[in-house]
Every structure is written in C-alpha cells, then in structure tokens.
Amino acid sequence: MKEIKVAMLGFGGIAKSHKRAYELFEKEGTPIKLVAICDIDPEQFTKVQEINLGAAHPYSMDGIATYTDLNEMLSREDFEMVDICLPSYLHKEYTIRMLEAGKHVMCEKPMALCEADCKEMIEAAQKHGKKLMIGQCLRFEPQYLYLKKLIDNNTFGKVRYVNMSRISALPLWGFERWFQDTERSGGCAMDLHIHDVDMIRFLFGEPESVSAVAVDSITRWQYINSRFFYDGFVAEATGSWLEPQGHPFKAGYRVNFEHATVVLEGSEITVYSEDGSSYKAEYGKANRMAEEIRLLAKTITEPDAVNTVNTPESAASTVALVEALRRSADLCGAKIDL
Ligand SMILES: NC(=O)c1ccc[n+]([C@@H]2O[C@H](COP(=O)([O-])OP(=O)(O)OC[C@H]3O[C@@H](n4cnc5c(N)ncnc54)[C@H](O)[C@@H]3O)[C@@H](O)[C@H]2O)c1
C-alpha cells in the first residue's frame, strides 16, 4: 500500500483512542502515518483524559506537529486524509470544509445531528471526488462480527429476539460541556444509543417499523428504550446516560436463536446451547478504530478497493432512524412505520 499521511482534527476524549490506532500502524509497519493534530485547546496535546471507555493510554507526540489553528495546519502540512474527532455539532461543517480542501475524511459518529446534514456531507464528498467514512466502529468490533457471522450463517437457526444495551453516566469530560446540551449532542439517543441502532441495521437491515420510549433529564432522550419490528422477530435496545456518576460503562447483547442464546457481557461471549451446555466463544481481537481507518486508507490508495462495510449512506440512514425513534418517544412510544 502507498503511504498515506493523516491529520487529526480535535484531540479530546475519543481522539486519544484513535491515536492508539496510528501507533499500532507504526508498530506493524502499515504505511498510514499520523503527521499532525489540530485542537483549539493546546492542553489536549498532553492531557490524559478519562472517558466512559476508560482513561487514555500514555501516548507520545514525537514526530507529530501540533496546531491550534486549522488554516495554519492546512497551509503548512502535507496530508491526504483527515480524521475528525470534533464534537458532533461540528461534524457537518468541518467535514465539508475538509472535503472542499481536497482531503479524504474519516469522521466520528454520529455522522451529523440530522439526516439533512448527512446528505449535504455525502453530496460534498461526491462533488469533490473524495472518500468519506463515518466511525460507526462497532461494525469492526470482533465481539459484534462474531454475532453477525452466526446470523449470516444461520448457525443456530432463526433469531427470535434481540436485546442490546449501552449504559453509562452523562459524559462530563467534553469541550464546553457539549454532551450536556441536547442541541449540540442530540442526547444519549444520537450519541450513545446510535451504536446499537446502527448495529441492528447492520445485522438485520431496515426494520418495518419502530417505537421508543424515553426519559428526559439534563438532556432530552437521556434514556431511550427502542424496539425495531422485523418480519418474525423484534429487536430491542436500551441506551442510557441516566446512571449516577461512578456507574461503570456497560454494553452488551443477548440474542435468542431457535437453538441457542448468545450473550455478550463485559468482554465475554457465552453461548448457551439447547442441550443445556454452555461455552465461552472465541472471537479474536482487533482494534476497531484501527480497522475502520485501515479500510478507509485502503479505499484511498487502492483503486479497486471498495467500502461495502460502512458507507456514508448507511451512516446517514442510521441517523435518520435515530430521528424516527426520538419522534416515537415524543409520541409516548407510538409505532412509526418506515
Ligand atoms: N466511536 C466511539 O465509540 C466514540 C466514543 C466517544 C466519542 N465519540 C464521538 O467522538 C466525537 C468527539 O467526542 P469526544 O469525547 O472526543 O469529545 P471531546 O469534547 O473530548 O473532544 C473534542 C475536542 O475537539 C476540540 N475542539 C472543539 N472545537 C474545535 C475546533 N473548532 N477546532 C479544533 N478543535 C476543536 C476540543 O478542544 C476537544 O479537545 C463526538 O462526535 C463523539 O460522539 C465516539
């Protein structure tokens, strides 16, 4: 693969996990090189930030140019791809700006805060002939790919119900308290719950209808319980930012098939078989952020490589589905046909 140079935009909580991916590339000898980072807060270049996924690892900034001014970074640095880890309300503006500047874009989830904005981002990528990928990173997580394989291979027969959850306290670490402001974060529904909404679409396609109930607190939709109606089964997912501070981040799934129940709890997947036995599944390990960046880089450097896993069109549909779920919650759980 031809070398690809990357700059990051925003170096807060999640960006430090992305940084780990670039360190992995360097260790492996994969030619995807982080050359510069821009964040308007220079303290972020040395900060060890605790987020709900844990504290940032110790990292080195050796060989990486740092900027607090994007225009200066654009004029001084030579890079083809930008990795946007800005707060969600800035995704549309900066994605379009970077595409206009001739860069390929990896942008964190949610793609934007409404479907209309997502469409503008897709149009900008098409207009400027650049690649765009959204960090719906569970699509690259082995714990979920294991489940996808069981479903695609019909290993345990038909799915009868699905239950997913993603639960934490309200994030307090963000830039200017943006997570606490529904206008800037979209609430737990658009920020955290969106991972399970996207995964349900990834596994099963579009539902026929959806419904949701929610609890508002500091933000709107700070707790949301959603149902996705498919032909023959129902999937359910819960997202919460309503837990007390100190409550650990917890995420997992329970999927009931005709011949087994498969449960992800913590980092352990247990398969409960219909004969009464159970076993821990082997699912391999991968850095999901590294895998998404690797795929985008491949589609940039190899003319025949296509991103079929995680298209921007699909990320936009996931945002639209979250909007439908929030509408249902605002109507006390009314069923919305899609
Ligand atoms: N994939 C995941 O699992 C996951 C997990 C957490 C967060 N996220 C997403 O990542 C994004 C960032 O979240 P976070 O937790 O890192 O937020 P954060 O507030 O910790 O980080 C944002 C950073 O952007 C910087 N910034 C703000 N405005 C800027 C500007 N105009 N130019 C340059 N820098 C600017 C801030 O100083 C801050 O360092 C959000 O969209 C969030 O939803 C994804």
PDB file of N, CA and C in Angstrom, residues 190-288:
ATOM      1  N   MET A 190     -28.809  10.070  20.160  1.00  0.00           N
ATOM      2  CA  MET A 190     -27.992  10.307  18.963  1.00  0.00           C
ATOM      3  C   MET A 190     -26.519  10.021  19.223  1.00  0.00           C
ATOM      4  N   ASP A 191     -26.107  10.055  20.500  1.00  0.00           N
ATOM      5  CA  ASP A 191     -24.673   9.889  20.750  1.00  0.00           C
ATOM      6  C   ASP A 191     -24.284   8.443  21.079  1.00  0.00           C
ATOM      7  N   LEU A 192     -24.954   7.853  22.070  1.00  0.00           N
ATOM      8  CA  LEU A 192     -24.535   6.518  22.546  1.00  0.00           C
ATOM      9  C   LEU A 192     -25.404   5.404  21.953  1.00  0.00           C
ATOM     10  N   HIS A 193     -26.714   5.606  22.054  1.00  0.00           N
ATOM     11  CA  HIS A 193     -27.677   4.608  21.554  1.00  0.00           C
ATOM     12  C   HIS A 193     -27.476   4.341  20.055  1.00  0.00           C
ATOM     13  N   ILE A 194     -26.977   5.328  19.356  1.00  0.00           N
ATOM     14  CA  ILE A 194     -26.794   5.206  17.897  1.00  0.00           C
ATOM     15  C   ILE A 194     -25.911   4.008  17.540  1.00  0.00           C
ATOM     16  N   HIS A 195     -24.991   3.618  18.431  1.00  0.00           N
ATOM     17  CA  HIS A 195     -24.146   2.448  18.142  1.00  0.00           C
ATOM     18  C   HIS A 195     -25.019   1.194  17.979  1.00  0.00           C
ATOM     19  N   ASP A 196     -25.976   1.008  18.895  1.00  0.00           N
ATOM     20  CA  ASP A 196     -26.820  -0.198  18.814  1.00  0.00           C
ATOM     21  C   ASP A 196     -27.832  -0.087  17.676  1.00  0.00           C
ATOM     22  N   VAL A 197     -28.318   1.139  17.439  1.00  0.00           N
ATOM     23  CA  VAL A 197     -29.239   1.336  16.305  1.00  0.00           C
ATOM     24  C   VAL A 197     -28.518   0.951  15.007  1.00  0.00           C
ATOM     25  N   ASP A 198     -27.287   1.417  14.882  1.00  0.00           N
ATOM     26  CA  ASP A 198     -26.511   1.104  13.665  1.00  0.00           C
ATOM     27  C   ASP A 198     -26.221  -0.391  13.583  1.00  0.00           C
ATOM     28  N   MET A 199     -25.906  -0.998  14.725  1.00  0.00           N
ATOM     29  CA  MET A 199     -25.591  -2.434  14.702  1.00  0.00           C
ATOM     30  C   MET A 199     -26.826  -3.253  14.304  1.00  0.00           C
ATOM     31  N   ILE A 200     -27.993  -2.873  14.811  1.00  0.00           N
ATOM     32  CA  ILE A 200     -29.220  -3.606  14.468  1.00  0.00           C
ATOM     33  C   ILE A 200     -29.473  -3.504  12.953  1.00  0.00           C
ATOM     34  N   ARG A 201     -29.258  -2.321  12.386  1.00  0.00           N
ATOM     35  CA  ARG A 201     -29.392  -2.173  10.917  1.00  0.00           C
ATOM     36  C   ARG A 201     -28.340  -3.011  10.185  1.00  0.00           C
ATOM     37  N   PHE A 202     -27.127  -3.014  10.720  1.00  0.00           N
ATOM     38  CA  PHE A 202     -26.020  -3.768  10.095  1.00  0.00           C
ATOM     39  C   PHE A 202     -26.335  -5.268  10.077  1.00  0.00           C
ATOM     40  N   LEU A 203     -26.913  -5.751  11.174  1.00  0.00           N
ATOM     41  CA  LEU A 203     -27.186  -7.189  11.294  1.00  0.00           C
ATOM     42  C   LEU A 203     -28.441  -7.608  10.525  1.00  0.00           C
ATOM     43  N   PHE A 204     -29.474  -6.772  10.566  1.00  0.00           N
ATOM     44  CA  PHE A 204     -30.785  -7.237  10.093  1.00  0.00           C
ATOM     45  C   PHE A 204     -31.397  -6.389   8.972  1.00  0.00           C
ATOM     46  N   GLY A 205     -30.717  -5.306   8.590  1.00  0.00           N
ATOM     47  CA  GLY A 205     -31.301  -4.424   7.567  1.00  0.00           C
ATOM     48  C   GLY A 205     -32.335  -3.485   8.174  1.00  0.00           C
ATOM     49  N   GLU A 206     -33.169  -2.920   7.294  1.00  0.00           N
ATOM     50  CA  GLU A 206     -34.125  -1.910   7.773  1.00  0.00           C
ATOM     51  C   GLU A 206     -35.320  -2.579   8.447  1.00  0.00           C
ATOM     52  N   PRO A 207     -35.705  -2.105   9.631  1.00  0.00           N
ATOM     53  CA  PRO A 207     -36.924  -2.644  10.251  1.00  0.00           C
ATOM     54  C   PRO A 207     -38.171  -2.153   9.520  1.00  0.00           C
ATOM     55  N   GLU A 208     -39.302  -2.858   9.739  1.00  0.00           N
ATOM     56  CA  GLU A 208     -40.551  -2.420   9.105  1.00  0.00           C
ATOM     57  C   GLU A 208     -41.133  -1.221   9.831  1.00  0.00           C
ATOM     58  N   SER A 209     -40.961  -1.232  11.166  1.00  0.00           N
ATOM     59  CA  SER A 209     -41.443  -0.102  11.968  1.00  0.00           C
ATOM     60  C   SER A 209     -40.642  -0.066  13.262  1.00  0.00           C
ATOM     61  N   VAL A 210     -40.744   1.049  13.966  1.00  0.00           N
ATOM     62  CA  VAL A 210     -40.013   1.200  15.234  1.00  0.00           C
ATOM     63  C   VAL A 210     -40.906   1.898  16.245  1.00  0.00           C
ATOM     64  N   SER A 211     -40.555   1.718  17.524  1.00  0.00           N
ATOM     65  CA  SER A 211     -41.166   2.555  18.558  1.00  0.00           C
ATOM     66  C   SER A 211     -40.159   2.725  19.680  1.00  0.00           C
ATOM     67  N   ALA A 212     -40.333   3.772  20.459  1.00  0.00           N
ATOM     68  CA  ALA A 212     -39.369   4.024  21.544  1.00  0.00           C
ATOM     69  C   ALA A 212     -40.040   4.791  22.674  1.00  0.00           C
ATOM     70  N   VAL A 213     -39.536   4.601  23.853  1.00  0.00           N
ATOM     71  CA  VAL A 213     -39.917   5.455  24.993  1.00  0.00           C
ATOM     72  C   VAL A 213     -38.627   6.043  25.542  1.00  0.00           C
ATOM     73  N   ALA A 214     -38.739   7.213  26.147  1.00  0.00           N
ATOM     74  CA  ALA A 214     -37.518   7.896  26.594  1.00  0.00           C
ATOM     75  C   ALA A 214     -37.767   8.641  27.899  1.00  0.00           C
ATOM     76  N   VAL A 215     -36.684   8.977  28.558  1.00  0.00           N
ATOM     77  CA  VAL A 215     -36.742   9.820  29.765  1.00  0.00           C
ATOM     78  C   VAL A 215     -35.846  11.024  29.504  1.00  0.00           C
ATOM     79  N   ASP A 216     -36.404  12.205  29.738  1.00  0.00           N
ATOM     80  CA  ASP A 216     -35.604  13.434  29.618  1.00  0.00           C
ATOM     81  C   ASP A 216     -35.070  13.789  31.005  1.00  0.00           C
ATOM     82  N   SER A 217     -33.896  14.364  31.048  1.00  0.00           N
ATOM     83  CA  SER A 217     -33.370  14.862  32.320  1.00  0.00           C
ATOM     84  C   SER A 217     -32.569  16.121  31.996  1.00  0.00           C
ATOM     85  N   ILE A 218     -31.243  16.076  32.168  1.00  0.00           N
ATOM     86  CA  ILE A 218     -30.439  17.249  31.795  1.00  0.00           C
ATOM     87  C   ILE A 218     -30.492  17.429  30.280  1.00  0.00           C
ATOM     88  N   THR A 219     -30.417  16.324  29.540  1.00  0.00           N
ATOM     89  CA  THR A 219     -30.625  16.395  28.091  1.00  0.00           C
ATOM     90  C   THR A 219     -31.964  15.732  27.775  1.00  0.00           C
ATOM     91  N   ARG A 220     -32.445  15.953  26.572  1.00  0.00           N
ATOM     92  CA  ARG A 220     -33.606  15.209  26.103  1.00  0.00           C
ATOM     93  C   ARG A 220     -33.129  13.796  25.749  1.00  0.00           C
ATOM     94  N   TRP A 221     -34.002  12.843  25.739  1.00  0.00           N
ATOM     95  CA  TRP A 221     -33.725  11.441  25.376  1.00  0.00           C
ATOM     96  C   TRP A 221     -32.451  10.942  26.081  1.00  0.00           C
ATOM     97  N   GLN A 222     -32.395  11.207  27.398  1.00  0.00           N
ATOM     98  CA  GLN A 222     -31.173  10.823  28.147  1.00  0.00           C
ATOM     99  C   GLN A 222     -31.190   9.324  28.469  1.00  0.00           C
ATOM    100  N   TYR A 223     -32.388   8.746  28.440  1.00  0.00           N
ATOM    101  CA  TYR A 223     -32.572   7.287  28.475  1.00  0.00           C
ATOM    102  C   TYR A 223     -33.515   6.987  27.324  1.00  0.00           C
ATOM    103  N   ILE A 224     -33.250   5.929  26.569  1.00  0.00           N
ATOM    104  CA  ILE A 224     -34.165   5.572  25.480  1.00  0.00           C
ATOM    105  C   ILE A 224     -34.220   4.059  25.343  1.00  0.00           C
ATOM    106  N   ASN A 225     -35.436   3.567  25.219  1.00  0.00           N
ATOM    107  CA  ASN A 225     -35.649   2.133  25.023  1.00  0.00           C
ATOM    108  C   ASN A 225     -36.402   1.978  23.711  1.00  0.00           C
ATOM    109  N   SER A 226     -35.758   1.297  22.756  1.00  0.00           N
ATOM    110  CA  SER A 226     -36.291   1.260  21.391  1.00  0.00           C
ATOM    111  C   SER A 226     -36.617  -0.164  20.957  1.00  0.00           C
ATOM    112  N   ARG A 227     -37.659  -0.280  20.151  1.00  0.00           N
ATOM    113  CA  ARG A 227     -37.997  -1.571  19.547  1.00  0.00           C
ATOM    114  C   ARG A 227     -37.997  -1.437  18.025  1.00  0.00           C
ATOM    115  N   PHE A 228     -37.446  -2.466  17.395  1.00  0.00           N
ATOM    116  CA  PHE A 228     -37.311  -2.495  15.927  1.00  0.00           C
ATOM    117  C   PHE A 228     -38.075  -3.729  15.461  1.00  0.00           C
ATOM    118  N   PHE A 229     -39.164  -3.507  14.716  1.00  0.00           N
ATOM    119  CA  PHE A 229     -40.016  -4.632  14.329  1.00  0.00           C
ATOM    120  C   PHE A 229     -39.601  -5.166  12.966  1.00  0.00           C
ATOM    121  N   TYR A 230     -39.260  -6.448  12.961  1.00  0.00           N
ATOM    122  CA  TYR A 230     -38.888  -7.149  11.725  1.00  0.00           C
ATOM    123  C   TYR A 230     -39.912  -8.246  11.489  1.00  0.00           C
ATOM    124  N   ASP A 231     -39.890  -8.807  10.293  1.00  0.00           N
ATOM    125  CA  ASP A 231     -40.765  -9.915   9.961  1.00  0.00           C
ATOM    126  C   ASP A 231     -40.323 -11.116  10.810  1.00  0.00           C
ATOM    127  N   GLY A 232     -41.063 -11.476  11.825  1.00  0.00           N
ATOM    128  CA  GLY A 232     -40.765 -12.695  12.595  1.00  0.00           C
ATOM    129  C   GLY A 232     -40.032 -12.493  13.904  1.00  0.00           C
ATOM    130  N   PHE A 233     -39.518 -11.324  14.164  1.00  0.00           N
ATOM    131  CA  PHE A 233     -38.876 -11.102  15.466  1.00  0.00           C
ATOM    132  C   PHE A 233     -38.804  -9.614  15.776  1.00  0.00           C
ATOM    133  N   VAL A 234     -38.497  -9.343  17.034  1.00  0.00           N
ATOM    134  CA  VAL A 234     -38.335  -7.951  17.436  1.00  0.00           C
ATOM    135  C   VAL A 234     -36.955  -7.771  18.064  1.00  0.00           C
ATOM    136  N   ALA A 235     -36.319  -6.663  17.723  1.00  0.00           N
ATOM    137  CA  ALA A 235     -35.048  -6.309  18.372  1.00  0.00           C
ATOM    138  C   ALA A 235     -35.332  -5.150  19.314  1.00  0.00           C
ATOM    139  N   GLU A 236     -34.647  -5.188  20.451  1.00  0.00           N
ATOM    140  CA  GLU A 236     -34.854  -4.131  21.434  1.00  0.00           C
ATOM    141  C   GLU A 236     -33.483  -3.589  21.825  1.00  0.00           C
ATOM    142  N   ALA A 237     -33.410  -2.296  22.070  1.00  0.00           N
ATOM    143  CA  ALA A 237     -32.128  -1.735  22.519  1.00  0.00           C
ATOM    144  C   ALA A 237     -32.381  -0.627  23.525  1.00  0.00           C
ATOM    145  N   THR A 238     -31.480  -0.536  24.486  1.00  0.00           N
ATOM    146  CA  THR A 238     -31.585   0.486  25.529  1.00  0.00           C
ATOM    147  C   THR A 238     -30.308   1.301  25.556  1.00  0.00           C
ATOM    148  N   GLY A 239     -30.469   2.612  25.605  1.00  0.00           N
ATOM    149  CA  GLY A 239     -29.304   3.490  25.767  1.00  0.00           C
ATOM    150  C   GLY A 239     -29.558   4.402  26.957  1.00  0.00           C
ATOM    151  N   SER A 240     -28.549   4.576  27.783  1.00  0.00           N
ATOM    152  CA  SER A 240     -28.758   5.442  28.944  1.00  0.00           C
ATOM    153  C   SER A 240     -27.525   6.277  29.268  1.00  0.00           C
ATOM    154  N   TRP A 241     -27.786   7.541  29.555  1.00  0.00           N
ATOM    155  CA  TRP A 241     -26.819   8.445  30.174  1.00  0.00           C
ATOM    156  C   TRP A 241     -27.372   8.888  31.532  1.00  0.00           C
ATOM    157  N   LEU A 242     -28.298   8.066  32.043  1.00  0.00           N
ATOM    158  CA  LEU A 242     -29.038   8.498  33.229  1.00  0.00           C
ATOM    159  C   LEU A 242     -28.464   7.893  34.506  1.00  0.00           C
ATOM    160  N   GLU A 243     -27.411   7.118  34.388  1.00  0.00           N
ATOM    161  CA  GLU A 243     -26.871   6.429  35.572  1.00  0.00           C
ATOM    162  C   GLU A 243     -26.063   7.425  36.413  1.00  0.00           C
ATOM    163  N   PRO A 244     -25.925   7.125  37.723  1.00  0.00           N
ATOM    164  CA  PRO A 244     -25.143   8.029  38.583  1.00  0.00           C
ATOM    165  C   PRO A 244     -23.688   8.081  38.121  1.00  0.00           C
ATOM    166  N   GLN A 245     -23.043   9.220  38.333  1.00  0.00           N
ATOM    167  CA  GLN A 245     -21.615   9.312  38.029  1.00  0.00           C
ATOM    168  C   GLN A 245     -20.918   8.220  38.847  1.00  0.00           C
ATOM    169  N   GLY A 246     -20.002   7.534  38.290  1.00  0.00           N
ATOM    170  CA  GLY A 246     -19.366   6.414  39.010  1.00  0.00           C
ATOM    171  C   GLY A 246     -19.913   5.079  38.546  1.00  0.00           C
ATOM    172  N   HIS A 247     -21.104   5.108  37.935  1.00  0.00           N
ATOM    173  CA  HIS A 247     -21.634   3.852  37.368  1.00  0.00           C
ATOM    174  C   HIS A 247     -20.747   3.492  36.182  1.00  0.00           C
ATOM    175  N   PRO A 248     -20.233   2.277  36.121  1.00  0.00           N
ATOM    176  CA  PRO A 248     -19.347   1.944  35.003  1.00  0.00           C
ATOM    177  C   PRO A 248     -20.093   1.919  33.668  1.00  0.00           C
ATOM    178  N   PHE A 249     -19.326   2.148  32.599  1.00  0.00           N
ATOM    179  CA  PHE A 249     -19.875   1.988  31.249  1.00  0.00           C
ATOM    180  C   PHE A 249     -20.143   0.503  31.035  1.00  0.00           C
ATOM    181  N   LYS A 250     -21.342   0.173  30.575  1.00  0.00           N
ATOM    182  CA  LYS A 250     -21.664  -1.229  30.320  1.00  0.00           C
ATOM    183  C   LYS A 250     -22.343  -1.350  28.963  1.00  0.00           C
ATOM    184  N   ALA A 251     -21.915  -2.329  28.198  1.00  0.00           N
ATOM    185  CA  ALA A 251     -22.551  -2.554  26.898  1.00  0.00           C
ATOM    186  C   ALA A 251     -22.559  -4.050  26.626  1.00  0.00           C
ATOM    187  N   GLY A 252     -23.572  -4.495  25.928  1.00  0.00           N
ATOM    188  CA  GLY A 252     -23.596  -5.923  25.606  1.00  0.00           C
ATOM    189  C   GLY A 252     -24.826  -6.284  24.793  1.00  0.00           C
ATOM    190  N   TYR A 253     -24.977  -7.579  24.563  1.00  0.00           N
ATOM    191  CA  TYR A 253     -26.161  -8.055  23.843  1.00  0.00           C
ATOM    192  C   TYR A 253     -26.571  -9.432  24.345  1.00  0.00           C
ATOM    193  N   ARG A 254     -27.824  -9.751  24.064  1.00  0.00           N
ATOM    194  CA  ARG A 254     -28.397 -11.086  24.286  1.00  0.00           C
ATOM    195  C   ARG A 254     -29.223 -11.389  23.053  1.00  0.00           C
ATOM    196  N   VAL A 255     -28.886 -12.443  22.371  1.00  0.00           N
ATOM    197  CA  VAL A 255     -29.640 -12.793  21.161  1.00  0.00           C
ATOM    198  C   VAL A 255     -30.144 -14.220  21.322  1.00  0.00           C
ATOM    199  N   ASN A 256     -31.435 -14.349  21.191  1.00  0.00           N
ATOM    200  CA  ASN A 256     -32.061 -15.656  21.322  1.00  0.00           C
ATOM    201  C   ASN A 256     -32.351 -16.210  19.935  1.00  0.00           C
ATOM    202  N   PHE A 257     -31.702 -17.354  19.643  1.00  0.00           N
ATOM    203  CA  PHE A 257     -31.937 -18.065  18.382  1.00  0.00           C
ATOM    204  C   PHE A 257     -32.808 -19.287  18.694  1.00  0.00           C
ATOM    205  N   GLU A 258     -33.292 -19.951  17.657  1.00  0.00           N
ATOM    206  CA  GLU A 258     -34.101 -21.169  17.863  1.00  0.00           C
ATOM    207  C   GLU A 258     -33.345 -22.213  18.687  1.00  0.00           C
ATOM    208  N   HIS A 259     -32.007 -22.304  18.491  1.00  0.00           N
ATOM    209  CA  HIS A 259     -31.261 -23.402  19.114  1.00  0.00           C
ATOM    210  C   HIS A 259     -30.204 -22.956  20.116  1.00  0.00           C
ATOM    211  N   ALA A 260     -30.118 -21.675  20.418  1.00  0.00           N
ATOM    212  CA  ALA A 260     -29.120 -21.209  21.400  1.00  0.00           C
ATOM    213  C   ALA A 260     -29.406 -19.763  21.781  1.00  0.00           C
ATOM    214  N   THR A 261     -28.876 -19.364  22.937  1.00  0.00           N
ATOM    215  CA  THR A 261     -28.877 -17.945  23.307  1.00  0.00           C
ATOM    216  C   THR A 261     -27.418 -17.522  23.415  1.00  0.00           C
ATOM    217  N   VAL A 262     -27.108 -16.384  22.825  1.00  0.00           N
ATOM    218  CA  VAL A 262     -25.719 -15.897  22.806  1.00  0.00           C
ATOM    219  C   VAL A 262     -25.680 -14.565  23.544  1.00  0.00           C
ATOM    220  N   VAL A 263     -24.769 -14.486  24.532  1.00  0.00           N
ATOM    221  CA  VAL A 263     -24.759 -13.319  25.418  1.00  0.00           C
ATOM    222  C   VAL A 263     -23.365 -12.704  25.454  1.00  0.00           C
ATOM    223  N   LEU A 264     -23.290 -11.396  25.179  1.00  0.00           N
ATOM    224  CA  LEU A 264     -22.034 -10.646  25.387  1.00  0.00           C
ATOM    225  C   LEU A 264     -22.192  -9.845  26.678  1.00  0.00           C
ATOM    226  N   GLU A 265     -21.303 -10.150  27.644  1.00  0.00           N
ATOM    227  CA  GLU A 265     -21.297  -9.414  28.913  1.00  0.00           C
ATOM    228  C   GLU A 265     -19.857  -9.054  29.203  1.00  0.00           C
ATOM    229  N   GLY A 266     -19.576  -7.765  29.403  1.00  0.00           N
ATOM    230  CA  GLY A 266     -18.182  -7.366  29.537  1.00  0.00           C
ATOM    231  C   GLY A 266     -17.477  -7.708  28.238  1.00  0.00           C
ATOM    232  N   SER A 267     -16.384  -8.462  28.336  1.00  0.00           N
ATOM    233  CA  SER A 267     -15.722  -8.847  27.084  1.00  0.00           C
ATOM    234  C   SER A 267     -15.887 -10.342  26.815  1.00  0.00           C
ATOM    235  N   GLU A 268     -16.858 -10.941  27.509  1.00  0.00           N
ATOM    236  CA  GLU A 268     -17.034 -12.388  27.381  1.00  0.00           C
ATOM    237  C   GLU A 268     -18.305 -12.725  26.613  1.00  0.00           C
ATOM    238  N   ILE A 269     -18.180 -13.592  25.623  1.00  0.00           N
ATOM    239  CA  ILE A 269     -19.375 -14.072  24.910  1.00  0.00           C
ATOM    240  C   ILE A 269     -19.647 -15.500  25.353  1.00  0.00           C
ATOM    241  N   THR A 270     -20.868 -15.739  25.846  1.00  0.00           N
ATOM    242  CA  THR A 270     -21.248 -17.093  26.253  1.00  0.00           C
ATOM    243  C   THR A 270     -22.344 -17.609  25.337  1.00  0.00           C
ATOM    244  N   VAL A 271     -22.175 -18.838  24.902  1.00  0.00           N
ATOM    245  CA  VAL A 271     -23.199 -19.482  24.076  1.00  0.00           C
ATOM    246  C   VAL A 271     -23.885 -20.535  24.945  1.00  0.00           C
ATOM    247  N   TYR A 272     -25.186 -20.369  25.146  1.00  0.00           N
ATOM    248  CA  TYR A 272     -25.998 -21.335  25.904  1.00  0.00           C
ATOM    249  C   TYR A 272     -26.749 -22.191  24.892  1.00  0.00           C
ATOM    250  N   SER A 273     -26.405 -23.461  24.832  1.00  0.00           N
ATOM    251  CA  SER A 273     -26.986 -24.321  23.791  1.00  0.00           C
ATOM    252  C   SER A 273     -28.280 -24.973  24.278  1.00  0.00           C
ATOM    253  N   GLU A 274     -29.079 -25.457  23.331  1.00  0.00           N
ATOM    254  CA  GLU A 274     -30.381 -26.028  23.711  1.00  0.00           C
ATOM    255  C   GLU A 274     -30.243 -27.363  24.452  1.00  0.00           C
ATOM    256  N   ASP A 275     -29.055 -28.008  24.358  1.00  0.00           N
ATOM    257  CA  ASP A 275     -28.872 -29.271  25.086  1.00  0.00           C
ATOM    258  C   ASP A 275     -28.482 -29.035  26.551  1.00  0.00           C
ATOM    259  N   GLY A 276     -28.450 -27.787  26.975  1.00  0.00           N
ATOM    260  CA  GLY A 276     -28.160 -27.488  28.382  1.00  0.00           C
ATOM    261  C   GLY A 276     -26.708 -27.128  28.641  1.00  0.00           C
ATOM    262  N   SER A 277     -25.844 -27.324  27.667  1.00  0.00           N
ATOM    263  CA  SER A 277     -24.429 -26.991  27.855  1.00  0.00           C
ATOM    264  C   SER A 277     -24.180 -25.519  27.507  1.00  0.00           C
ATOM    265  N   SER A 278     -23.020 -25.032  27.912  1.00  0.00           N
ATOM    266  CA  SER A 278     -22.655 -23.662  27.526  1.00  0.00           C
ATOM    267  C   SER A 278     -21.147 -23.594  27.338  1.00  0.00           C
ATOM    268  N   TYR A 279     -20.698 -22.612  26.569  1.00  0.00           N
ATOM    269  CA  TYR A 279     -19.261 -22.422  26.380  1.00  0.00           C
ATOM    270  C   TYR A 279     -18.951 -20.956  26.089  1.00  0.00           C
ATOM    271  N   LYS A 280     -17.684 -20.600  26.361  1.00  0.00           N
ATOM    272  CA  LYS A 280     -17.225 -19.235  26.059  1.00  0.00           C
ATOM    273  C   LYS A 280     -16.751 -19.217  24.612  1.00  0.00           C
ATOM    274  N   ALA A 281     -17.240 -18.252  23.850  1.00  0.00           N
ATOM    275  CA  ALA A 281     -16.872 -18.184  22.423  1.00  0.00           C
ATOM    276  C   ALA A 281     -15.507 -17.537  22.239  1.00  0.00           C
ATOM    277  N   GLU A 282     -14.784 -18.030  21.247  1.00  0.00           N
ATOM    278  CA  GLU A 282     -13.508 -17.412  20.830  1.00  0.00           C
ATOM    279  C   GLU A 282     -13.837 -16.461  19.682  1.00  0.00           C
ATOM    280  N   TYR A 283     -13.493 -15.205  19.854  1.00  0.00           N
ATOM    281  CA  TYR A 283     -13.852 -14.282  18.775  1.00  0.00           C
ATOM    282  C   TYR A 283     -12.691 -13.455  18.248  1.00  0.00           C
ATOM    283  N   GLY A 284     -11.508 -13.683  18.734  1.00  0.00           N
ATOM    284  CA  GLY A 284     -10.352 -12.929  18.217  1.00  0.00           C
ATOM    285  C   GLY A 284     -10.318 -11.510  18.760  1.00  0.00           C
ATOM    286  N   LYS A 285      -9.267 -10.812  18.442  1.00  0.00           N
ATOM    287  CA  LYS A 285      -9.130  -9.436  18.953  1.00  0.00           C
ATOM    288  C   LYS A 285      -8.755  -8.510  17.804  1.00  0.00           C
ATOM    289  N   ALA A 286      -9.244  -7.298  17.849  1.00  0.00           N
ATOM    290  CA  ALA A 286      -8.822  -6.277  16.875  1.00  0.00           C
ATOM    291  C   ALA A 286      -9.124  -4.915  17.478  1.00  0.00           C
ATOM    292  N   ASN A 287      -8.386  -3.927  17.038  1.00  0.00           N
ATOM    293  CA  ASN A 287      -8.659  -2.549  17.450  1.00  0.00           C
ATOM    294  C   ASN A 287      -9.642  -1.977  16.431  1.00  0.00           C
ATOM    295  N   ARG A 288     -10.903  -1.804  16.868  1.00  0.00           N
ATOM    296  CA  ARG A 288     -11.951  -1.442  15.896  1.00  0.00           C
ATOM    297  C   ARG A 288     -11.695  -0.100  15.220  1.00  0.00           C
TER     298      ARG A 288
END
